[in-house]
Short mmCIF file of C-alpha atoms in Angstrom, two decimals:
data_model
loop_
_atom_site.label_atom_id
_atom_site.label_comp_id
_atom_site.label_asym_id
_atom_site.label_seq_id
_atom_site.Cartn_x
_atom_site.Cartn_y
_atom_site.Cartn_z
CA UNK A 1369 0.00 0.00 0.00
CA UNK A 1370 0.94 3.62 0.04
CA UNK A 1371 3.95 4.34 2.21
CA UNK A 1372 3.11 6.99 4.72
CA UNK A 1373 5.92 8.75 6.39
CA UNK A 1374 6.92 12.26 7.01
CA UNK A 1375 10.39 11.18 8.12
CA UNK A 1376 12.66 8.61 6.59
CA UNK A 1377 14.59 6.44 9.00
CA UNK A 1378 18.09 7.83 9.17
CA UNK A 1379 21.35 6.12 9.72
CA UNK A 1380 24.30 8.38 10.68
CA UNK A 1381 27.80 6.91 10.38
CA UNK A 1382 31.25 8.31 10.63
CA UNK A 1383 33.38 8.36 7.47
CA UNK A 1384 35.37 5.15 7.28
CA UNK A 1385 33.00 3.06 9.36
CA UNK A 1386 30.84 0.30 7.97
CA UNK A 1387 27.14 0.89 7.37
CA UNK A 1388 24.38 -1.63 7.58
CA UNK A 1389 20.95 -0.76 6.18
CA UNK A 1390 18.09 -3.12 6.82
CA UNK A 1391 14.93 -3.88 5.00
CA UNK A 1392 11.99 -6.15 5.67
CA UNK A 1393 10.10 -7.36 2.63
CA UNK A 1394 6.58 -8.59 2.53
CA UNK A 1395 5.99 -11.12 -0.22
CA UNK A 1396 7.37 -14.63 0.18
CA UNK A 1397 6.87 -15.13 -3.57
CA UNK A 1398 9.59 -12.53 -4.31
CA UNK A 1399 12.55 -14.19 -6.08
CA UNK A 1400 14.65 -11.18 -6.82
CA UNK A 1401 15.80 -8.29 -4.68
CA UNK A 1402 17.63 -5.09 -5.47
CA UNK A 1403 19.19 -2.24 -3.56
CA UNK A 1404 19.02 1.24 -5.07
CA UNK A 1405 20.71 4.46 -4.07
CA UNK A 1406 18.87 7.71 -4.64
CA UNK A 1407 20.57 11.09 -4.33
CA UNK A 1408 18.47 14.20 -3.89
CA UNK A 1409 16.61 15.14 -7.06
CA UNK A 1410 17.82 12.13 -9.01
CA UNK A 1411 16.49 8.80 -10.08
CA UNK A 1412 17.40 5.54 -8.26
CA UNK A 1413 20.74 4.05 -9.12
CA UNK A 1414 21.23 0.27 -9.12
CA UNK A 1415 23.73 -0.86 -6.45
CA UNK A 1416 23.47 -4.64 -6.14
CA UNK A 1417 21.00 -7.42 -6.55
CA UNK A 1418 20.43 -10.93 -5.24
CA UNK A 1419 18.27 -13.87 -6.21
CA UNK A 1420 16.29 -15.91 -3.73
CA UNK A 1421 18.54 -18.97 -4.25
CA UNK A 1422 21.40 -17.06 -2.64
CA UNK A 1423 21.88 -15.67 0.84
CA UNK A 1424 24.84 -13.42 0.23
CA UNK A 1425 26.34 -11.48 -2.66
CA UNK A 1426 29.31 -9.15 -2.70
CA UNK A 1427 30.14 -6.26 -4.85
CA UNK A 1428 32.67 -3.56 -4.63
CA UNK A 1429 32.45 -2.28 -1.03
CA UNK A 1430 28.89 -3.53 -0.80
CA UNK A 1431 27.40 -6.77 0.41
CA UNK A 1432 23.78 -7.85 0.31
CA UNK A 1433 22.47 -10.47 2.74
CA UNK A 1434 19.17 -12.22 2.31
CA UNK A 1435 17.33 -14.10 5.04
CA UNK A 1436 14.26 -15.66 3.51
CA UNK A 1437 13.16 -17.25 6.76
CA UNK A 1438 12.41 -13.87 8.30
CA UNK A 1439 11.98 -11.96 5.01
CA UNK A 1440 14.89 -9.66 5.72
CA UNK A 1441 17.38 -8.01 3.43
CA UNK A 1442 20.44 -5.98 4.40
CA UNK A 1443 22.98 -3.86 2.66
CA UNK A 1444 26.40 -3.52 4.07
CA UNK A 1445 28.69 -0.71 2.90
CA UNK A 1446 32.32 -1.00 3.86
CA UNK A 1447 34.46 1.99 4.66
CA UNK A 1448 31.56 4.44 4.18
CA UNK A 1449 32.46 7.61 2.26
CA UNK A 1450 30.76 11.04 2.09
CA UNK A 1451 29.68 10.16 -1.46
CA UNK A 1452 27.62 7.34 -0.02
CA UNK A 1453 25.22 9.81 1.55
CA UNK A 1454 21.83 9.22 0.00
CA UNK A 1455 18.53 7.48 0.47
CA UNK A 1456 18.74 3.71 0.00
CA UNK A 1457 15.75 1.65 -1.09
CA UNK A 1458 15.36 -2.06 -1.17
CA UNK A 1459 13.01 -3.47 -3.79
CA UNK A 1460 11.45 -6.93 -4.16
CA UNK A 1461 10.00 -8.47 -7.25
CA UNK A 1462 7.18 -10.93 -6.59
CA UNK A 1463 5.90 -10.64 -10.19
CA UNK A 1464 7.27 -8.57 -13.08
CA UNK A 1465 6.94 -5.42 -11.04
CA UNK A 1466 9.16 -3.95 -8.38
CA UNK A 1467 7.84 -3.09 -4.96
CA UNK A 1468 9.96 -0.54 -3.12
CA UNK A 1469 10.57 -0.34 0.59
CA UNK A 1470 10.21 2.87 2.52
CA UNK A 1471 13.85 3.87 2.28
CA UNK A 1472 16.60 4.75 4.72
CA UNK A 1473 18.63 7.97 4.60
CA UNK A 1474 22.36 7.42 5.18
CA UNK A 1475 24.25 10.42 6.50
CA UNK A 1476 28.03 10.28 6.59
CA UNK A 1477 29.81 12.73 8.84
CA UNK A 1478 33.55 13.35 8.96
CA UNK B 881 25.69 0.45 -18.12
CA UNK B 882 22.28 1.00 -19.64
CA UNK B 883 21.19 4.69 -19.76
CA UNK B 884 17.66 6.01 -19.48
CA UNK B 885 16.90 9.68 -20.04
CA UNK B 886 13.89 11.79 -19.25
CA UNK B 887 12.77 15.08 -20.63
CA UNK B 888 12.09 17.61 -19.29
CA UNK B 889 13.93 17.36 -16.01
CA UNK B 890 11.75 20.08 -14.49
CA UNK B 891 8.43 21.58 -15.54
CA UNK B 892 6.16 24.17 -13.99
CA UNK B 893 2.69 24.55 -15.39
CA UNK B 894 -0.57 26.14 -14.62
CA UNK B 895 -3.48 24.25 -13.21
CA UNK B 896 -5.64 22.74 -15.93
CA UNK B 897 -2.92 22.34 -18.54
CA UNK B 898 -1.38 19.13 -19.78
CA UNK B 899 2.19 18.09 -19.52
CA UNK B 900 4.10 15.48 -21.46
CA UNK B 901 7.14 13.66 -20.06
CA UNK B 902 9.38 11.56 -22.31
CA UNK B 903 11.36 8.55 -21.25
CA UNK B 904 14.01 7.14 -23.55
CA UNK B 905 16.32 4.19 -23.33
CA UNK B 906 19.47 5.47 -24.99
CA UNK B 907 21.59 2.43 -25.70
CA UNK B 908 19.21 -0.48 -25.53
CA UNK B 909 15.73 -1.54 -26.55
CA UNK B 910 13.24 -1.90 -23.80
CA UNK B 911 10.11 -3.90 -24.33
CA UNK B 912 8.79 -2.75 -20.99
CA UNK B 913 8.94 0.62 -19.36
CA UNK B 914 7.53 1.57 -16.00
CA UNK B 915 6.29 4.90 -14.62
CA UNK B 916 6.62 5.78 -10.98
CA UNK B 917 5.62 8.75 -8.82
CA UNK B 918 7.48 9.81 -5.75
CA UNK B 919 6.24 12.34 -3.20
CA UNK B 920 8.67 14.09 -0.90
CA UNK B 921 10.32 11.81 1.66
CA UNK B 922 8.35 8.82 0.36
CA UNK B 923 9.17 5.80 -1.69
CA UNK B 924 8.54 5.18 -5.34
CA UNK B 925 5.04 4.10 -6.17
CA UNK B 926 4.40 2.31 -9.45
CA UNK B 927 1.77 4.02 -11.56
CA UNK B 928 1.74 1.90 -14.72
CA UNK B 929 3.57 -0.63 -16.80
CA UNK B 930 4.04 0.28 -20.44
CA UNK B 931 4.63 -2.30 -23.14
CA UNK B 932 5.63 -1.35 -26.69
CA UNK B 933 2.69 -1.52 -29.05
CA UNK B 934 0.06 -2.27 -26.49
CA UNK B 935 -1.99 -0.48 -23.89
CA UNK B 936 -0.45 0.35 -20.56
CA UNK B 937 -1.42 -1.54 -17.39
CA UNK B 938 -2.29 0.87 -14.60
CA UNK B 939 -1.99 0.21 -10.92
CA UNK B 940 -5.04 0.40 -8.69
CA UNK B 941 -6.02 3.92 -7.95
CA UNK B 942 -4.19 5.46 -10.93
CA UNK B 943 -6.56 7.11 -13.37
CA UNK B 944 -5.72 6.03 -16.92
CA UNK B 945 -7.58 8.94 -18.48
CA UNK B 946 -5.59 11.39 -16.40
CA UNK B 947 -2.17 9.79 -16.89
CA UNK B 948 -1.95 8.89 -20.58
CA UNK B 949 0.90 6.60 -21.50
CA UNK B 950 2.10 5.95 -25.04
CA UNK B 951 4.85 3.49 -25.80
CA UNK B 952 5.52 4.24 -29.44
CA UNK B 953 8.79 2.41 -29.89
CA UNK B 954 11.22 0.17 -28.09
CA UNK B 955 13.12 3.21 -26.89
CA UNK B 956 10.44 5.76 -26.12
CA UNK B 957 7.54 5.97 -23.69
CA UNK B 958 5.67 9.10 -22.85
CA UNK B 959 3.47 10.04 -19.89
CA UNK B 960 1.00 12.88 -20.28
CA UNK B 961 -0.53 14.34 -17.21
CA UNK B 962 -3.82 15.80 -18.43
CA UNK B 963 -5.61 18.70 -16.74
CA UNK B 964 -2.90 18.87 -14.10
CA UNK B 965 -3.77 20.11 -10.63
CA UNK B 966 -1.55 21.06 -7.72
CA UNK B 967 -1.96 17.63 -6.15
CA UNK B 968 -0.30 16.17 -9.18
CA UNK B 969 2.93 17.96 -8.32
CA UNK B 970 5.48 15.22 -7.72
CA UNK B 971 8.66 13.59 -8.94
CA UNK B 972 7.91 11.31 -11.85
CA UNK B 973 10.43 8.61 -12.66
CA UNK B 974 10.49 6.12 -15.46
CA UNK B 975 12.45 2.90 -15.78
CA UNK B 976 13.23 0.62 -18.66
CA UNK B 977 13.63 -3.07 -18.39
CA UNK B 978 16.66 -4.68 -20.06
CA UNK B 979 16.62 -8.36 -20.58
CA UNK B 980 20.10 -9.78 -20.57
CA UNK B 981 21.61 -13.12 -19.60
CA UNK B 982 18.23 -14.50 -18.71
CA UNK B 983 17.35 -11.86 -16.19
CA UNK B 984 15.87 -8.41 -16.50
CA UNK B 985 16.99 -5.32 -14.66
CA UNK B 986 15.18 -2.05 -14.41
CA UNK B 987 17.27 1.02 -15.13
CA UNK B 988 15.84 4.28 -13.95
CA UNK B 989 15.73 7.68 -15.57
CA UNK B 990 16.80 10.82 -13.68
CA UNK B 991 13.22 11.86 -12.96
CA UNK B 992 11.05 14.79 -13.84
CA UNK B 993 10.00 17.32 -11.20
CA UNK B 994 6.45 18.54 -11.96
CA UNK B 995 5.12 21.57 -10.18
CA UNK B 996 1.53 22.57 -10.89
CA UNK B 997 0.63 26.12 -9.78
#
C-alpha cells in the first residue's frame, strides 16, 4: 500500500565506518531483490541485486544479505564515504513489477 | 551500463494544462517501461507498466484517463498528465527493463519534477 511517512529512517555513520541498512520485505513469492541508491533530485541508481537462491552477494564495497526465513534483506557498505550519503531503497520483485521499501537515509559525517 | 533519459527534468505549469514527459532508453531496446511517482520523503510508487505496441497496465487507484501513456517504440515511452492540478505535483520517474543473460533489470531515468501552480 501507500507508504506514509513524514520522516525517513536515518542512519548516521562516521566516514570510514561500515554501514548496515536493513529492509523487511513482505512477499514470500519474491525471487529477486535489489538495492538502489537515490541522491536528492535524481532517479534511483542500481547498487546490487540478489536472487532468492542465494543468501549473500558481494560487490565492490557492498554486500547484500538475504534471510528468507524472516524476510529480511540488508545492505552492508564497507568504509563508508561522504559520497555514499543518499537514500537507500530495497526493492522486491514478486511478479514482473518492483515493490519498493520505505527507504533509509544514510548520512556520513567526517 | 544502460542509460535512461527523461525530458524535461523540471516543468512548471498552470493548473488545468497538460504536461508530457518523455522517457528514452538510449543504448538499448526496452520492451517494458515503468512509470513511478514519488512524493517528498516517500518511496517510489508504481503508476503503470508500459509495453511497446500495447495499452499500458495501470496500478489500482491510478486514473488512466488522467495519466496517458504511449509506448510508441522500443526506446520511447511518454507520460502525459492531463488537466494537471496542484496535487499532481510530484517527482515522476520512469524505468526501462533490459533483458540480458536470462534476467531483467530495471534502469531508472533521472526523474522529472512537476510543479503545478
